[in-house]
PDB file of C-alpha atoms in Angstrom:
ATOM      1  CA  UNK P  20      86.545  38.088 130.132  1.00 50.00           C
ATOM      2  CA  UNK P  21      88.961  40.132 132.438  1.00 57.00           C
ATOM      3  CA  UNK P  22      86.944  42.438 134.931  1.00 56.00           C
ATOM      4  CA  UNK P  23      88.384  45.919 133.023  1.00 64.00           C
ATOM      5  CA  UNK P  24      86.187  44.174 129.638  1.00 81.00           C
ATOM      6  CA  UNK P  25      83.112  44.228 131.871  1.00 80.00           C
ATOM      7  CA  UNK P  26      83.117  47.103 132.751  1.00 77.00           C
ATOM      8  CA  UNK P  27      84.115  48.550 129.218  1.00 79.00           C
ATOM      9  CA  UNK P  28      81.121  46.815 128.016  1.00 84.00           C
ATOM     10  CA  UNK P  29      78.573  48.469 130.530  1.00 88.00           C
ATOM     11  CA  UNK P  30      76.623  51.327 128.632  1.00 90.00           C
ATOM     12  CA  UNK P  31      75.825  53.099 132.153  1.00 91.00           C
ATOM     13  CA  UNK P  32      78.982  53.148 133.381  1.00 91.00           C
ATOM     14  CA  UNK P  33      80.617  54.582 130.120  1.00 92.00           C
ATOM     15  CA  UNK P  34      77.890  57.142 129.911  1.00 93.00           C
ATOM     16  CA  UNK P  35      78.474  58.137 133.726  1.00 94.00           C
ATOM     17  CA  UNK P  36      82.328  58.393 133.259  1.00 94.00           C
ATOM     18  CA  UNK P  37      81.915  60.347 130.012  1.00 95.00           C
ATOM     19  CA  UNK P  38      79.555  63.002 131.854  1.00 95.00           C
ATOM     20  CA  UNK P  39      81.831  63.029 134.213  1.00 96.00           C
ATOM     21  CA  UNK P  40      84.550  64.268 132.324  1.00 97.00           C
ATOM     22  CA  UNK P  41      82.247  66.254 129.882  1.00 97.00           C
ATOM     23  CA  UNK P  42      81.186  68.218 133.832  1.00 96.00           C
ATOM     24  CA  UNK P  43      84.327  69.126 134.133  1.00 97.00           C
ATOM     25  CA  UNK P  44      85.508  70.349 130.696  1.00 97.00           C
ATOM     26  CA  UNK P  45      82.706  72.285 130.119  1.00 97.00           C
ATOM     27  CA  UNK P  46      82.141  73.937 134.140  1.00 96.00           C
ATOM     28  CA  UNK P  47      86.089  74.507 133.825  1.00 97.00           C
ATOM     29  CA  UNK P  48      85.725  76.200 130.092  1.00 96.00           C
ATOM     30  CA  UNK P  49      82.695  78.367 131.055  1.00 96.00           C
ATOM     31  CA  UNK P  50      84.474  79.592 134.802  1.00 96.00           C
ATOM     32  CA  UNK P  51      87.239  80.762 132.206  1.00 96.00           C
ATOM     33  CA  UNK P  52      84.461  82.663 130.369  1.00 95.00           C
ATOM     34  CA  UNK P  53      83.401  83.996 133.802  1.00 94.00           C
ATOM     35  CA  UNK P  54      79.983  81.917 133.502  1.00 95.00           C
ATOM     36  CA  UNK P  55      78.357  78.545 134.794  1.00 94.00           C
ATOM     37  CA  UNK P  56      76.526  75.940 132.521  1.00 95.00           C
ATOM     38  CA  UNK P  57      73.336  77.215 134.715  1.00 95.00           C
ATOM     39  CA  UNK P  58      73.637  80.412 133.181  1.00 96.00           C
ATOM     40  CA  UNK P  59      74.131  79.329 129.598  1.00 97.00           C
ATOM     41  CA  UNK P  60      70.663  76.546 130.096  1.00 97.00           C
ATOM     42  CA  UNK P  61      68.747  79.717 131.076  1.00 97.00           C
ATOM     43  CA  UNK P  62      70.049  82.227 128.612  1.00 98.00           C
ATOM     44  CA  UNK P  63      69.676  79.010 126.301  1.00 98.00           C
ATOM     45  CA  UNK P  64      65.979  78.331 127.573  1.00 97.00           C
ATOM     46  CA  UNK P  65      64.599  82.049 127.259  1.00 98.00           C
ATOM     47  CA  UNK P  66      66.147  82.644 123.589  1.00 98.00           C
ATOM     48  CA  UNK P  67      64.711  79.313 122.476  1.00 97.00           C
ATOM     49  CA  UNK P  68      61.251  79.359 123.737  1.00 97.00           C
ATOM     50  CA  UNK P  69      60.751  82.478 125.058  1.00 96.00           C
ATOM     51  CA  UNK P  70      60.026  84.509 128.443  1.00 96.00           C
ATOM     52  CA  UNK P  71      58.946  82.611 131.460  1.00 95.00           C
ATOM     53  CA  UNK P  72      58.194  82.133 134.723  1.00 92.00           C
ATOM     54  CA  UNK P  73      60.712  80.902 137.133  1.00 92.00           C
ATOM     55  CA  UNK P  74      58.652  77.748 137.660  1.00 91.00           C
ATOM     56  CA  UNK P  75      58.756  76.973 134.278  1.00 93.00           C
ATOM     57  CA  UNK P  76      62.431  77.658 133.790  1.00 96.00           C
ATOM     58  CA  UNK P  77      62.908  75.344 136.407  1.00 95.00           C
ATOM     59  CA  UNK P  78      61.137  72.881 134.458  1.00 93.00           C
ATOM     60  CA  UNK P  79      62.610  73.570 131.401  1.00 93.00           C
ATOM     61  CA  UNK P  80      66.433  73.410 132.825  1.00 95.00           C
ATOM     62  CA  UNK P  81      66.108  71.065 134.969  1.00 91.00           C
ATOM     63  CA  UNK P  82      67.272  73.370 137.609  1.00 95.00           C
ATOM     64  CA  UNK P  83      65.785  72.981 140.893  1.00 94.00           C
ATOM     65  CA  UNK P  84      63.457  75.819 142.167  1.00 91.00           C
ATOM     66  CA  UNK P  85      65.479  76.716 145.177  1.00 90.00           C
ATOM     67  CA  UNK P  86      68.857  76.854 142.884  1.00 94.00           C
ATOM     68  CA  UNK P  87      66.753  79.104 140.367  1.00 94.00           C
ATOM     69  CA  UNK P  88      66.430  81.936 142.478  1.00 92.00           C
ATOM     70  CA  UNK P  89      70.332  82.196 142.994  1.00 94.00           C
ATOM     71  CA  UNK P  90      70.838  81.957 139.206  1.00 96.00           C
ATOM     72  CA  UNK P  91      68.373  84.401 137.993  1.00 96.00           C
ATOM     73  CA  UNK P  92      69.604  86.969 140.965  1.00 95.00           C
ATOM     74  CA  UNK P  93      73.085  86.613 139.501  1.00 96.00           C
ATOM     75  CA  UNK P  94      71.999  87.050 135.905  1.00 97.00           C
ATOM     76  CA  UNK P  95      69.811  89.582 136.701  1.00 97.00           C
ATOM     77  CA  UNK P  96      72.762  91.488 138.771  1.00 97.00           C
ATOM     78  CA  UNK P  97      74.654  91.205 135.352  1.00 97.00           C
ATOM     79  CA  UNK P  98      71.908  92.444 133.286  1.00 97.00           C
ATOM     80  CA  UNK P  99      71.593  89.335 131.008  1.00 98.00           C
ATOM     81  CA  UNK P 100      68.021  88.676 132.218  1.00 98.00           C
ATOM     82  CA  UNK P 101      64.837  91.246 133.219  1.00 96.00           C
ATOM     83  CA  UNK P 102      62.294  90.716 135.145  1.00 93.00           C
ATOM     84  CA  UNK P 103      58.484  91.979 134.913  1.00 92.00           C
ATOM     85  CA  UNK P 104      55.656  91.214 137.146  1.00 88.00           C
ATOM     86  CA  UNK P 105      53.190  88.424 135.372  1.00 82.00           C
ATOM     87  CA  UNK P 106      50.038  90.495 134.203  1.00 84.00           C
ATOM     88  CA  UNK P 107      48.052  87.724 134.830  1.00 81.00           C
ATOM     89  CA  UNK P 108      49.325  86.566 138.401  1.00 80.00           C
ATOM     90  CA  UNK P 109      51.243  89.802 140.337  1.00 78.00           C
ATOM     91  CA  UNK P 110      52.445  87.311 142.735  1.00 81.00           C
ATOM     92  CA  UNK P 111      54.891  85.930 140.346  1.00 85.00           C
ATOM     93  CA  UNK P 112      57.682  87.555 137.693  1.00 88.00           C
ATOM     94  CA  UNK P 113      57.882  86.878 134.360  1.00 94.00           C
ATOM     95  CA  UNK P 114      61.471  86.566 133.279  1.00 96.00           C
ATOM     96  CA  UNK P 115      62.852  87.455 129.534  1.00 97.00           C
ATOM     97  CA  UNK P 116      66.518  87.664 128.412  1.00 98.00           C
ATOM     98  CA  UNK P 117      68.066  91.251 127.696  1.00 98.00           C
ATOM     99  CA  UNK P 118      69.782  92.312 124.989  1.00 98.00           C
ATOM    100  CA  UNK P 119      73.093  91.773 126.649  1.00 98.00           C
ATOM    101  CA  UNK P 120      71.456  88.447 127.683  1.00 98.00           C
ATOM    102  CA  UNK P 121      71.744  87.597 124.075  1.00 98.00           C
ATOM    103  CA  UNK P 122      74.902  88.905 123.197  1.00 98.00           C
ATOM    104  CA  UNK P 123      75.949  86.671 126.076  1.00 98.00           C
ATOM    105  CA  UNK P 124      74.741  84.107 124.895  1.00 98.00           C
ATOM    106  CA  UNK P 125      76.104  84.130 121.417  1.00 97.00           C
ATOM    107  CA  UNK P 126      79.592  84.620 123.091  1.00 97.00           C
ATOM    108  CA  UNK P 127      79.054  81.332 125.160  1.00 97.00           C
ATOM    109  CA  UNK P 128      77.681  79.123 122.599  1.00 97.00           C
ATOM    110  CA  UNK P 129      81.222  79.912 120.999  1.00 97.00           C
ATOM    111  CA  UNK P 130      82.777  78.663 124.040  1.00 97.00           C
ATOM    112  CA  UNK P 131      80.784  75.561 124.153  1.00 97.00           C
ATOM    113  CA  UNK P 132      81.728  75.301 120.739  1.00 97.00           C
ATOM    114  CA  UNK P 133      85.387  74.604 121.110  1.00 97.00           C
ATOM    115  CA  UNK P 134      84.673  72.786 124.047  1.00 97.00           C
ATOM    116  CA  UNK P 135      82.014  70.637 122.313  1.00 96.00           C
ATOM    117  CA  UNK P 136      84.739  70.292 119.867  1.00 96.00           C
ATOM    118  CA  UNK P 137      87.918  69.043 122.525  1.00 96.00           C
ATOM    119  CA  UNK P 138      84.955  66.954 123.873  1.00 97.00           C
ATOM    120  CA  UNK P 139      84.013  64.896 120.759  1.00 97.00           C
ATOM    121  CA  UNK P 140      87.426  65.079 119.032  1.00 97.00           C
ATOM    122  CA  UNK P 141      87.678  61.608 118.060  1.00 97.00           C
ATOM    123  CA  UNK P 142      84.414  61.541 116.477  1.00 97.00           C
ATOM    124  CA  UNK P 143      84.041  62.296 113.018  1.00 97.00           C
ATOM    125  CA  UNK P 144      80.770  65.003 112.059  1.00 96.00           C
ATOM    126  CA  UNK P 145      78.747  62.164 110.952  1.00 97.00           C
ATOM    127  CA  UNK P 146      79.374  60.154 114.357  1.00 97.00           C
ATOM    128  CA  UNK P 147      79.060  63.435 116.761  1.00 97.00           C
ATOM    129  CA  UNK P 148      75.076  64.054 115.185  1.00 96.00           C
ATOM    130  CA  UNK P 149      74.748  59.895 115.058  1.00 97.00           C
ATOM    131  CA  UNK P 150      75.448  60.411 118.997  1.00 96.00           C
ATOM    132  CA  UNK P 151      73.561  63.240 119.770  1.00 95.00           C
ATOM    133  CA  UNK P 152      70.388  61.587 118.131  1.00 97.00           C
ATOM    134  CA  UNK P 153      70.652  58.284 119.967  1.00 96.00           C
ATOM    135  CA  UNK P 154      71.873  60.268 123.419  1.00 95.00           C
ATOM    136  CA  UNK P 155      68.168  61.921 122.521  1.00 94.00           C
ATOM    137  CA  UNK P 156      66.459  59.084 122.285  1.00 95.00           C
ATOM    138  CA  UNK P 157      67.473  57.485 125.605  1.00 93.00           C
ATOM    139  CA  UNK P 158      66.740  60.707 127.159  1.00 91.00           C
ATOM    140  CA  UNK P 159      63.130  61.261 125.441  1.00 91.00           C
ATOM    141  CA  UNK P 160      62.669  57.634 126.422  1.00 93.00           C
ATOM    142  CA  UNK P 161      63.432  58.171 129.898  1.00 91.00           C
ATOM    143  CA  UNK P 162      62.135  61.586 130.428  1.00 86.00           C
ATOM    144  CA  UNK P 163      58.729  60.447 129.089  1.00 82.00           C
ATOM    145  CA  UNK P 164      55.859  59.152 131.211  1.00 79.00           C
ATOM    146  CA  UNK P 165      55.551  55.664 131.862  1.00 73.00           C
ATOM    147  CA  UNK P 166      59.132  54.606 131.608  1.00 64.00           C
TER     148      UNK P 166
END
């Protein structure tokens, strides 16, 4: 076995040099679109499950708290969030997407669309949801407690 067939065979480092490239398609596609893949997981995040405070977003995203503020400021500053003190805690805002939040949205999952599709163009339909289920289950896995 030459060294390039060990390293073809590693899972982690195929993962980590797909993600790599699958970084820069997509953060390259969406600065075309005038938008960052932060934007899209927050847009994403409040259509999906609703409004929310910026803690939770950050949990939700996986965007850290300090990089939150920036993102919501410049989605805010484009009118594709709004933000609303929390009736139950003044000290905090309670953040829902606008109607030109969703709009947004829509346009940009038609971006990640085509990119999704330059991304996975080798794979048939049947292999593309085959690999999003098992890339799911590693990630549940991982992300759960105890693991």
């Amino acid at each position: 076995m030459n060294s390039d067939d060990r390293l073809r065979q590693r899972a982690s480092r195929l993962l980590s040099q797909v993600a790599t490239r699958s970084d820069r398609l997509i953060n390259e596609g969406l600065a075309q679109a005038d938008a960052r893949k932060w934007h899209y997981a927050v847009l994403a995040s409040l259509q999906d499950f609703g409004p929310a405070s910026q803690a939770a977003l950050s949990k939700r995203t996986g965007i850290y708290r300090s990089d939150m503020v920036g993102v919501l400021n410049e989605l805010a500053q484009r009118q594709l969030v709004e933000r609303a003190p929390d009736p139950d805690d003044q000290r905090r805002n309670v953040i829902t997407i606008s109607p030109a939040g969703r709009r947004r949205l829509r346009r940009l999952d038609k971006v990640l669309d085509a990119l999704h599709d330059e991304l996975l163009a080798p794979l048939d339909a049947a292999e593309r949801d085959q690999l999003v289920r098992l890339l799911t289950r590693l990630l549940d896995y991982h992300d759960s407690p105890g693991s």
